[in-house]
Amino acid sequence: MKIIRSKRNNIVFAALFLSAAVSPFFLREVAQAAVRDSYLQDFDNFTEGSSIGGRDNWNILSGGPADAFVQSGIPGAGMGKSLLLDGALSITRVNRQFSYGGITPTWIRFRVQPSFSSQMPGFSGGIGAVCFDHTGKVLAADGSAWVDTGYVYETGRWYDVAMRVDFRNHIYDLYLADSSAGYEELSLLRASLRFSDPSINSLSDIVFSGAYSSSVSGKTYIDDVSVSYIERIVAITASRKLMQGQASGPIIIQLQDAESFAQTADADITLFLKSTSSQGRFSLAREPWEDIDRVVFPALAQSVTIYYKDGAAGRPIVNVSEYPEKGYIDALQEFEVVREAENFSIEVVSPQVAGSNFDMIITAQDKEGNTEDTYDGTVALSVNYSSPASGSLVISPENVSGFIRGVLKCSAMYPDCGWITITAADSGNSSISGTSSLVLFVPAGFILSAETPQVIANPFILALNVVNASGELTPNYKGPVRLFPLAVFPESAAGAELTPGEIKDDIFLNGSAACSLSYNRYGKIRIRAEDSSYPARSGVSGELEFLPKKLSVGVVYAAEGREFFYVGEPVTITITVEDAAGDPVPNYSGTVELMSGVGLPVMSQYVFTGDEAGQYTFTAVPEQAGVYSIMARSRGTNLQAESPMITVRNATIVVDDSSSPVGTGEVVVTIVDEEGNIINSESALAVTLEAAEELDNDSVSLSSDPVTFSNGKITLPITNTEAETVTISVSSAYKIKIKKGSIIFGRAGKTGIGQLMWRELKSAK
């Protein structure tokens, strides 16, 4: 037994799948709860050879368990199983007691392969009975007597038997069809047969009696037993307005009992479809449409769906009736068919965001442009690509309906970008259409990614995906897109920029772009991409770090042509943090560690603050002669550099000893290396000479201005008005040795007669 819960009022009913049918077939009453839906039994769920007794409320009233069992492979029974009532001297009788209710009408149906019986069964009480007697006649109970229906049967053939029970008037009708001959139509054998017991008001017992004959086989087969309560056919879908020539929505046809409960068909039922309109048409599907004038309501189904369209305006009535006639009340439904609109106007605000729902107003219009308020059809939506001129994505939904007085306010979604127009066309007549003005669809945002770290001013690839509101690519987007650096560390960077700062057109392919960029500052940034016309449509990358390309350590030589430094002479050193183009990184901040050899002391590190414009210059003073280099390494990176070799030499400034007559002489100063050779490359060193007189009376005149060596030598005039020895010393800014010299001023030079000869001239007078 299967329990079915009614969805209408939550009353629980017991639904039985009946098993048994024989000649004769009896109906009796037992007072139990009412039943709402059909009961069907085809015995296919029973085990082959199993007895019916004690199964699913079935009882064997007479005969043994082996006399009523399920068997398959019976000729004419198809592939399923049937109930066999074996012929026995004690006629096999089975029944099934259950409360089937007292609904009018109640239909009892079964299929039987009868056998001749030597005994004529009797009956008393109950509702009614049918008997396949030993003479080949089909008898029916009318009141307390058997009556001949006039139908003659043959053994070995299958027959469909149906009884329509009317509990209000206590009568029943008997139908029969020769199913072995393929006849599906049940013929009415007798109508208005009286209950044997007119006090009975509900069905609760079904009895099948077998057959016995000593001369022929007494085997009787029963199959497809059902009890149903179908009174009428109903179209349960509310009537709606239809556009002329346009298909309706689904029309659901249902079988119902007298209390409007849905009923399950106990067999295939053919329904005829008619309309009072000569242009009314029916179909099982809206698309593709195929005209039909009937539909089969399948066995075990509770509903069937059809569609209707009409080529003429008006109020047609649709009629659905069963065939052959079983006394069901026909389904009737009226439709209002209104004339077609001429075109549509479509209102959409521009721009819209790709992939987001947007509002659209579609108005049906007549030839004069007035609202056609009777239009209530379905329109198909499509897009027309403008810029770009082609595309692959479509608008959704593709069909919309629900017009109210000719106006439909609906929501739609287009997943791509670009300029399009939207066309609405009547789904039944595409010539009725309308197209919107141009609508721009912009991206919901951008997804950016690039590898990190990168080298400052070195090209790198930025992957940019243009997405809609669902995160899907938008193949038709063509930009332009502006790109901006967003400082993370340091918090700001004057002059920071991405090159190029805008991308567009052919760089976009199917909603993605791989663009080559460079960034000109040090630090960490995020890249912001935004639509050039609609900056709110944007996206930001993750953090990207940009580092210098290299370090360099430069040395500035003090004198042109001299490739060494003197001990004590400051060495000018420049540390440069460079980008990929070899330019200083203006905002570099970080620690650079320094190292050099003993004799050329330098600071251990320098911390760039970002204010040095990428270069830091300092001096180092060598303390002893030698060959040195300075190593620089950026802490936290792999960048390091070494300066050119720095040569430091000892030197001596030598003042030559000389003599000069009183008057004008000259001072000769040379600068020599460790081996006493004049340093001819020295033409930049400036020194100051100072004279010390033997007689401190300021008789000596010597320039006190700095004097520069020329090719390692200085020659400077000196005058003295008296004879004496003058000592010349030299002052230098570096740790250069000084060798003083002296000039002896006298009456004569060092050679020749040292006596001044003179005579007094007298005039000729």
Coordinates of C-alpha atoms in Angstrom, one line a residue, residues 238-732:
A238 CA -6.3 31.3 -15.7
S239 CA -7.5 32.8 -19.0
R240 CA -5.3 35.6 -20.4
K241 CA -5.3 38.0 -23.2
L242 CA -3.7 36.8 -26.4
M243 CA -2.1 38.8 -29.2
Q244 CA -3.6 38.0 -32.5
G245 CA -1.5 35.2 -34.1
Q246 CA 0.6 34.8 -31.0
A247 CA 0.9 31.6 -29.0
S248 CA -0.5 31.5 -25.5
G249 CA 1.4 30.5 -22.4
P250 CA 1.0 26.9 -21.2
I251 CA -2.6 25.8 -20.7
I252 CA -2.7 23.0 -18.2
I253 CA -5.5 20.5 -18.6
Q254 CA -6.4 18.4 -15.5
L255 CA -8.8 15.6 -14.6
Q256 CA -10.8 16.3 -11.4
D257 CA -13.3 14.5 -9.3
A258 CA -16.6 16.1 -8.1
E259 CA -14.9 17.8 -5.3
S260 CA -12.3 19.4 -7.6
F261 CA -9.4 17.2 -6.5
A262 CA -6.9 16.3 -9.3
Q263 CA -7.2 12.7 -10.5
T264 CA -4.7 10.3 -12.0
A265 CA -5.7 8.8 -15.4
D266 CA -6.1 5.0 -15.1
A267 CA -5.5 4.6 -18.9
D268 CA -4.6 6.7 -21.9
I269 CA -7.4 9.1 -22.6
T270 CA -7.8 10.9 -25.9
L271 CA -8.9 14.5 -25.6
F272 CA -10.4 16.4 -28.5
L273 CA -9.5 20.1 -28.8
K274 CA -11.9 22.6 -30.4
S275 CA -12.4 26.4 -30.6
T276 CA -15.4 28.5 -31.5
S277 CA -13.0 30.5 -33.7
S278 CA -12.3 29.2 -37.2
Q279 CA -8.7 30.4 -36.9
G280 CA -8.1 28.9 -33.5
R281 CA -5.2 26.4 -33.4
F282 CA -3.6 24.1 -30.8
S283 CA 0.0 22.7 -30.3
L284 CA 1.8 20.6 -27.8
A285 CA 4.7 23.1 -27.8
R286 CA 5.1 26.8 -28.2
E287 CA 8.2 26.4 -30.3
P288 CA 8.2 24.7 -32.7
W289 CA 4.5 25.0 -33.4
E290 CA 2.7 22.0 -34.8
D291 CA -1.0 22.0 -35.3
I292 CA -3.0 19.3 -33.5
D293 CA -6.7 18.7 -32.9
R294 CA -6.4 16.1 -30.1
V295 CA -4.0 15.1 -27.4
V296 CA -3.5 11.9 -25.4
F297 CA -3.8 12.3 -21.6
P298 CA -1.3 9.6 -20.6
A299 CA -2.1 6.9 -18.1
L300 CA -0.8 7.6 -14.6
A301 CA -0.6 11.3 -15.4
Q302 CA -2.6 14.1 -13.6
S303 CA -2.3 16.8 -16.3
V304 CA -1.3 17.6 -19.8
T305 CA -0.2 20.9 -21.3
I306 CA -1.3 22.5 -24.6
Y307 CA -0.9 25.9 -26.3
Y308 CA -3.4 28.0 -28.2
K309 CA -3.2 30.8 -30.8
D310 CA -5.8 32.5 -32.9
G311 CA -5.5 34.5 -36.1
A312 CA -8.7 36.5 -35.5
A313 CA -9.4 39.0 -32.8
G314 CA -12.4 38.3 -30.5
R315 CA -13.4 36.1 -27.6
P316 CA -13.1 32.5 -28.7
I317 CA -14.1 29.6 -26.4
V318 CA -11.9 26.5 -26.2
N319 CA -13.5 23.1 -25.6
V320 CA -11.6 20.0 -24.4
S321 CA -13.6 16.8 -24.3
E322 CA -12.8 13.1 -24.0
Y323 CA -13.0 10.5 -26.8
P324 CA -14.7 8.2 -26.7
E325 CA -17.4 9.8 -24.6
K326 CA -17.3 8.7 -20.9
G327 CA -19.6 11.3 -19.5
Y328 CA -16.9 13.7 -18.3
I329 CA -17.8 17.3 -18.1
D330 CA -15.9 19.2 -20.8
A331 CA -13.3 21.8 -20.1
L332 CA -14.3 25.3 -21.4
Q333 CA -12.1 28.4 -21.3
E334 CA -12.6 31.8 -23.0
F335 CA -9.7 33.8 -24.4
E336 CA -9.6 37.5 -25.4
V337 CA -7.6 37.8 -28.6
V338 CA -6.5 41.4 -29.3
R339 CA -5.0 42.9 -32.5
E340 CA -1.3 43.2 -33.1
A341 CA 0.8 46.3 -32.3
E342 CA 2.6 48.1 -35.1
N343 CA 6.0 48.6 -33.5
F344 CA 7.8 49.1 -30.2
S345 CA 9.6 52.0 -28.6
I346 CA 12.5 51.0 -26.2
E347 CA 13.8 53.3 -23.5
V348 CA 17.2 52.6 -22.0
V349 CA 19.5 55.0 -20.0
S350 CA 23.1 55.2 -21.3
P351 CA 25.7 54.2 -20.1
Q352 CA 25.2 50.9 -18.4
V353 CA 27.6 48.6 -16.6
A354 CA 28.3 45.3 -18.5
G355 CA 27.0 42.3 -16.7
S356 CA 24.7 44.3 -14.4
N357 CA 20.9 44.3 -14.6
F358 CA 19.5 47.5 -16.1
D359 CA 15.9 48.8 -16.5
M360 CA 14.2 49.0 -19.8
I361 CA 10.8 50.2 -20.8
I362 CA 9.2 48.6 -23.9
T363 CA 6.0 50.3 -25.2
A364 CA 3.7 48.7 -27.9
Q365 CA 2.6 51.4 -30.3
D366 CA 0.1 51.7 -33.1
K367 CA 0.7 53.3 -36.5
E368 CA 0.2 56.8 -35.1
G369 CA 2.7 56.2 -32.3
N370 CA 0.1 55.9 -29.6
T371 CA 0.4 53.2 -26.9
E372 CA -1.4 50.0 -28.0
D373 CA -2.7 49.2 -24.5
T374 CA -4.3 45.9 -25.6
Y375 CA -0.9 44.4 -26.4
D376 CA 0.0 41.5 -24.0
G377 CA 2.5 39.5 -26.0
T378 CA 6.0 38.2 -25.7
V379 CA 8.9 40.0 -27.3
A380 CA 12.3 38.6 -28.3
L381 CA 15.3 40.8 -27.4
S382 CA 18.5 41.0 -29.5
V383 CA 21.4 43.3 -29.8
N384 CA 22.9 45.2 -32.8
Y385 CA 26.6 45.9 -32.5
S386 CA 27.7 49.4 -33.4
S387 CA 31.2 50.0 -32.0
P388 CA 32.8 47.5 -32.4
A389 CA 30.8 46.5 -35.4
S390 CA 30.6 42.8 -34.4
G391 CA 30.4 40.7 -31.3
S392 CA 29.5 37.3 -29.9
L393 CA 27.7 37.9 -26.6
V394 CA 23.9 38.4 -26.3
I395 CA 21.4 40.1 -24.1
S396 CA 19.4 38.1 -21.5
P397 CA 16.7 37.2 -21.1
E398 CA 16.1 36.6 -24.8
N399 CA 12.3 36.8 -24.3
V400 CA 10.3 39.0 -22.0
S401 CA 6.6 39.3 -21.4
G402 CA 4.1 40.8 -18.9
F403 CA 2.9 43.9 -20.7
I404 CA 0.5 46.0 -18.6
R405 CA -1.7 48.2 -20.9
G406 CA 0.8 47.9 -23.6
V407 CA 3.8 48.8 -21.5
L408 CA 6.5 46.5 -20.2
K409 CA 9.0 47.5 -17.5
C410 CA 11.6 44.8 -17.4
S411 CA 15.1 44.2 -16.3
A412 CA 17.8 42.9 -18.7
M413 CA 21.5 42.2 -18.8
Y414 CA 24.2 42.5 -21.5
P415 CA 27.6 41.0 -20.5
D416 CA 29.9 42.9 -22.9
C417 CA 31.1 46.4 -23.5
G418 CA 30.8 48.8 -26.4
W419 CA 28.0 50.7 -28.2
I420 CA 24.9 48.7 -29.1
T421 CA 21.3 49.1 -29.9
I422 CA 18.6 46.8 -28.5
T423 CA 15.8 45.4 -30.7
A424 CA 12.5 44.1 -29.4
A425 CA 10.5 41.9 -31.8
D426 CA 7.1 40.2 -31.3
S427 CA 7.9 36.5 -30.8
G428 CA 5.1 35.5 -33.1
N429 CA 5.6 38.1 -35.8
S430 CA 9.1 39.5 -36.0
S431 CA 8.0 42.2 -38.4
I432 CA 6.5 44.0 -35.3
S433 CA 9.7 45.4 -33.8
G434 CA 11.5 48.4 -32.5
T435 CA 15.1 49.4 -31.8
S436 CA 16.5 51.6 -29.0
S437 CA 18.9 54.5 -29.5
L438 CA 22.6 53.7 -28.9
V439 CA 23.5 52.5 -25.5
L440 CA 27.1 52.4 -24.2
F441 CA 28.1 49.5 -21.9
V442 CA 31.2 50.2 -19.8
P443 CA 33.2 47.6 -17.8
A444 CA 32.5 46.9 -14.2
G445 CA 36.2 47.1 -13.5
F446 CA 39.7 45.9 -14.3
I447 CA 41.9 43.1 -12.9
L448 CA 45.6 44.0 -13.1
S449 CA 48.7 41.8 -12.4
A450 CA 52.4 42.0 -13.0
E451 CA 55.5 40.2 -11.7
T452 CA 57.4 41.8 -8.9
P453 CA 60.0 43.1 -8.2
Q454 CA 60.8 45.2 -11.4
V455 CA 63.7 47.4 -12.4
I456 CA 63.1 51.1 -12.4
A457 CA 62.7 52.5 -16.0
N458 CA 62.9 48.9 -17.4
P459 CA 60.0 47.7 -19.5
F460 CA 57.7 45.2 -17.9
I461 CA 54.4 43.5 -18.8
L462 CA 51.2 44.5 -17.1
A463 CA 48.3 42.0 -17.7
L464 CA 45.0 43.8 -17.7
N465 CA 41.6 42.0 -17.8
V466 CA 38.5 44.0 -18.5
V467 CA 35.6 42.4 -16.6
N468 CA 31.8 42.8 -16.2
A469 CA 29.9 42.7 -13.0
S470 CA 30.1 38.9 -12.9
G471 CA 33.9 38.9 -13.3
E472 CA 33.8 37.7 -16.9
L473 CA 35.8 39.1 -19.7
T474 CA 34.3 41.7 -22.0
P475 CA 35.6 40.8 -25.5
N476 CA 34.4 44.1 -27.2
Y477 CA 36.1 46.5 -24.8
K478 CA 38.6 48.8 -26.7
G479 CA 39.5 51.4 -24.1
P480 CA 41.1 53.9 -23.7
V481 CA 42.4 53.2 -20.2
R482 CA 44.5 55.6 -18.2
L483 CA 47.2 54.2 -15.8
F484 CA 48.3 55.8 -12.6
P485 CA 50.9 54.9 -10.0
L486 CA 49.5 54.8 -6.4
A487 CA 52.4 55.3 -3.9
V488 CA 52.7 52.7 -1.1
F489 CA 56.3 53.3 0.0
P490 CA 57.5 55.9 0.1
E491 CA 54.2 57.7 0.6
S492 CA 54.9 60.1 -2.2
A493 CA 57.2 60.4 -5.1
A494 CA 57.4 63.6 -7.0
G495 CA 57.5 63.2 -10.8
A496 CA 56.4 59.5 -10.6
E497 CA 54.8 58.3 -13.8
L498 CA 54.0 55.2 -15.8
T499 CA 55.0 55.2 -19.5
P500 CA 52.8 55.0 -21.4
G501 CA 50.0 56.5 -19.3
E502 CA 47.2 55.4 -21.5
I503 CA 46.4 52.3 -23.5
K504 CA 43.7 51.7 -26.1
D505 CA 42.4 50.1 -29.3
D506 CA 44.3 47.2 -30.8
I507 CA 46.2 46.3 -27.6
F508 CA 42.9 44.9 -26.3
L509 CA 42.1 41.4 -27.5
N510 CA 39.0 39.5 -26.3
G511 CA 38.8 41.6 -23.2
S512 CA 42.5 41.4 -22.2
A513 CA 45.6 43.4 -22.8
A514 CA 49.3 42.7 -22.2
C515 CA 50.9 46.1 -22.2
S516 CA 54.6 47.0 -21.9
L517 CA 55.1 49.7 -19.3
S518 CA 57.9 51.3 -17.3
Y519 CA 58.0 53.2 -14.0
N520 CA 60.5 55.9 -13.2
R521 CA 60.8 55.9 -9.4
Y522 CA 62.0 53.7 -6.5
G523 CA 59.7 52.0 -4.1
K524 CA 56.4 50.1 -3.9
I525 CA 53.3 51.1 -5.8
R526 CA 50.0 49.9 -6.9
I527 CA 48.8 50.5 -10.4
R528 CA 45.3 52.0 -10.9
A529 CA 43.6 51.5 -14.2
E530 CA 40.5 53.5 -15.1
D531 CA 38.3 54.0 -18.1
S532 CA 39.3 57.4 -19.6
S533 CA 35.7 58.6 -19.9
Y534 CA 34.3 56.9 -16.8
P535 CA 37.0 56.9 -14.1
A536 CA 34.7 55.2 -11.6
R537 CA 35.1 52.0 -13.7
S538 CA 38.5 51.1 -12.4
G539 CA 40.8 48.5 -10.9
V540 CA 43.9 48.4 -8.8
S541 CA 46.8 45.9 -8.9
G542 CA 48.6 44.3 -6.0
E543 CA 51.8 45.8 -4.7
L544 CA 54.7 46.1 -7.1
E545 CA 58.2 46.9 -6.0
F546 CA 60.6 48.8 -8.2
L547 CA 64.4 48.6 -7.5
P548 CA 67.5 50.3 -9.0
K549 CA 69.3 48.7 -11.9
K550 CA 72.8 49.2 -10.4
L551 CA 75.1 51.2 -8.2
S552 CA 78.1 53.1 -9.5
V553 CA 81.1 54.6 -7.6
G554 CA 82.8 57.5 -9.4
V555 CA 86.0 59.3 -8.7
V556 CA 86.6 63.0 -9.6
Y557 CA 90.3 63.7 -10.3
A558 CA 91.6 67.1 -9.1
A559 CA 93.8 67.9 -12.0
E560 CA 93.3 67.3 -15.7
G561 CA 96.0 65.0 -17.0
R562 CA 97.1 63.8 -13.5
E563 CA 95.8 60.3 -12.8
F564 CA 96.8 60.1 -9.2
F565 CA 96.3 61.9 -5.9
Y566 CA 98.8 63.2 -3.4
V567 CA 98.8 62.0 0.1
G568 CA 96.4 64.3 1.9
E569 CA 94.8 65.4 -1.2
P570 CA 90.9 65.0 -0.9
V571 CA 89.5 62.4 -3.3
T572 CA 86.0 63.3 -4.5
I573 CA 83.8 60.2 -4.6
T574 CA 80.2 60.1 -6.0
I575 CA 77.8 57.1 -5.3
T576 CA 75.0 56.9 -7.9
V577 CA 71.9 54.7 -7.7
E578 CA 70.9 54.2 -11.3
D579 CA 67.8 53.0 -13.1
A580 CA 67.7 50.9 -16.3
A581 CA 68.4 54.0 -18.4
G582 CA 71.6 54.8 -16.4
D583 CA 70.0 57.9 -14.8
P584 CA 70.1 58.5 -11.1
V585 CA 67.0 57.4 -9.2
P586 CA 65.6 60.7 -7.8
N587 CA 63.8 59.3 -4.8
Y588 CA 66.0 56.4 -3.8
S589 CA 66.1 55.7 0.0
G590 CA 68.2 53.0 1.5
T591 CA 71.5 52.2 3.1
V592 CA 74.7 51.9 1.1
E593 CA 77.7 50.3 2.8
L594 CA 81.2 51.4 1.9
M595 CA 84.6 49.8 2.2
S596 CA 88.2 50.7 1.1
G597 CA 91.8 49.8 1.9
V598 CA 93.9 51.0 4.9
G599 CA 95.3 54.3 4.1
L600 CA 92.1 55.7 2.4
P601 CA 89.6 55.9 5.2
V602 CA 85.9 56.2 4.2
M603 CA 82.6 56.2 6.1
S604 CA 81.2 52.7 6.8
Q605 CA 77.8 53.5 5.3
Y606 CA 75.5 56.2 4.0
V607 CA 71.8 56.3 4.3
F608 CA 70.0 57.8 1.3
T609 CA 66.9 59.7 2.5
G610 CA 65.4 60.4 -1.0
D611 CA 66.6 64.0 -1.0
E612 CA 69.9 63.3 -2.7
A613 CA 68.3 62.8 -6.2
G614 CA 70.0 59.5 -6.5
Q615 CA 73.6 60.7 -6.0
Y616 CA 75.7 61.3 -2.9
T617 CA 79.2 62.9 -3.2
F618 CA 81.8 63.0 -0.4
T619 CA 85.6 63.2 -0.1
A620 CA 88.1 60.9 1.4
V621 CA 91.6 62.0 2.3
P622 CA 94.4 59.4 1.7
E623 CA 96.8 59.1 4.5
Q624 CA 99.5 57.2 2.8
A625 CA 100.6 56.3 -0.7
G626 CA 99.2 53.3 -2.4
V627 CA 96.6 52.0 -4.9
Y628 CA 93.0 51.9 -3.6
S629 CA 89.4 51.2 -4.6
I630 CA 86.1 51.8 -2.8
M631 CA 83.4 49.1 -2.7
A632 CA 79.8 50.0 -2.3
R633 CA 76.9 47.6 -1.6
S634 CA 73.2 48.4 -1.2
R635 CA 71.9 46.8 1.9
G636 CA 69.0 44.4 1.3
T637 CA 69.7 44.0 -2.4
N638 CA 72.3 42.3 -4.6
L639 CA 73.5 45.6 -6.0
Q640 CA 77.2 46.4 -5.5
A641 CA 79.8 48.4 -7.3
E642 CA 83.6 49.2 -7.2
S643 CA 85.2 52.5 -8.0
P644 CA 88.1 52.9 -10.5
M645 CA 91.5 52.3 -9.0
I646 CA 92.7 55.3 -7.0
T647 CA 96.5 55.9 -7.0
V648 CA 98.0 57.9 -4.2
R649 CA 101.6 59.1 -4.3
N650 CA 104.1 61.0 -2.1
A651 CA 105.6 64.2 -3.6
T652 CA 108.1 66.9 -2.6
I653 CA 107.9 70.6 -3.5
V654 CA 111.5 71.8 -4.0
V655 CA 112.6 75.4 -4.0
D656 CA 115.9 75.7 -6.0
D657 CA 118.8 77.5 -4.3
S658 CA 120.1 80.4 -6.4
S659 CA 121.9 83.7 -6.2
S660 CA 121.0 87.0 -7.8
P661 CA 122.5 90.5 -7.8
V662 CA 120.7 93.1 -5.8
G663 CA 117.7 94.0 -7.8
T664 CA 115.5 91.5 -9.6
G665 CA 115.9 87.8 -9.5
E666 CA 113.7 84.7 -9.8
V667 CA 112.4 81.8 -7.6
V668 CA 112.2 78.4 -9.2
V669 CA 110.0 75.8 -7.6
T670 CA 109.5 72.2 -8.8
I671 CA 107.4 69.3 -7.6
V672 CA 109.0 65.9 -7.8
D673 CA 108.1 62.3 -7.1
E674 CA 109.7 59.8 -4.8
E675 CA 112.6 59.4 -7.2
G676 CA 113.2 63.1 -7.7
N677 CA 111.6 63.3 -11.1
I678 CA 109.7 66.4 -11.9
I679 CA 106.0 65.6 -12.1
N680 CA 105.3 67.1 -15.5
S681 CA 101.6 66.3 -15.3
E682 CA 101.1 68.7 -12.5
S683 CA 99.5 71.9 -13.8
A684 CA 96.7 72.4 -11.3
L685 CA 98.3 72.5 -7.9
A686 CA 98.4 76.0 -6.4
V687 CA 100.8 76.9 -3.7
T688 CA 101.8 80.0 -1.8
L689 CA 105.4 81.2 -1.6
E690 CA 106.8 83.2 1.4
A691 CA 110.2 84.9 1.7
A692 CA 112.2 85.3 4.9
E693 CA 114.9 88.1 4.9
E694 CA 118.2 87.8 6.5
L695 CA 117.8 91.5 7.4
D696 CA 114.1 91.9 8.4
N697 CA 113.6 95.3 6.8
D698 CA 111.0 94.5 4.1
S699 CA 113.5 95.0 1.3
V700 CA 112.3 91.9 -0.5
S701 CA 109.3 91.9 -2.8
L702 CA 107.6 88.5 -3.6
S703 CA 104.0 87.9 -4.6
S704 CA 101.9 86.4 -1.9
D705 CA 99.2 85.3 -4.3
P706 CA 98.7 81.5 -4.9
V707 CA 100.7 80.3 -7.8
T708 CA 99.9 77.2 -9.9
F709 CA 102.4 74.8 -11.2
S710 CA 102.8 74.5 -14.9
N711 CA 104.2 71.1 -16.0
G712 CA 105.5 70.6 -12.5
K713 CA 107.3 73.9 -12.2
I714 CA 106.8 77.5 -10.9
T715 CA 109.0 80.4 -11.8
L716 CA 108.3 83.6 -9.9
P717 CA 110.1 87.0 -10.0
I718 CA 111.6 88.3 -6.7
T719 CA 113.3 91.7 -6.1
N720 CA 115.5 92.9 -3.3
T721 CA 117.2 96.3 -2.8
E722 CA 120.0 95.1 -0.6
A723 CA 122.5 92.3 -0.5
E724 CA 121.3 89.5 1.8
T725 CA 120.2 85.9 1.9
V726 CA 116.5 85.3 1.5
T727 CA 114.9 82.0 2.4
I728 CA 111.9 80.8 0.3
S729 CA 109.3 78.5 1.8
V730 CA 106.1 77.0 0.2
S731 CA 102.7 76.4 1.7
S732 CA 100.5 73.5 0.2

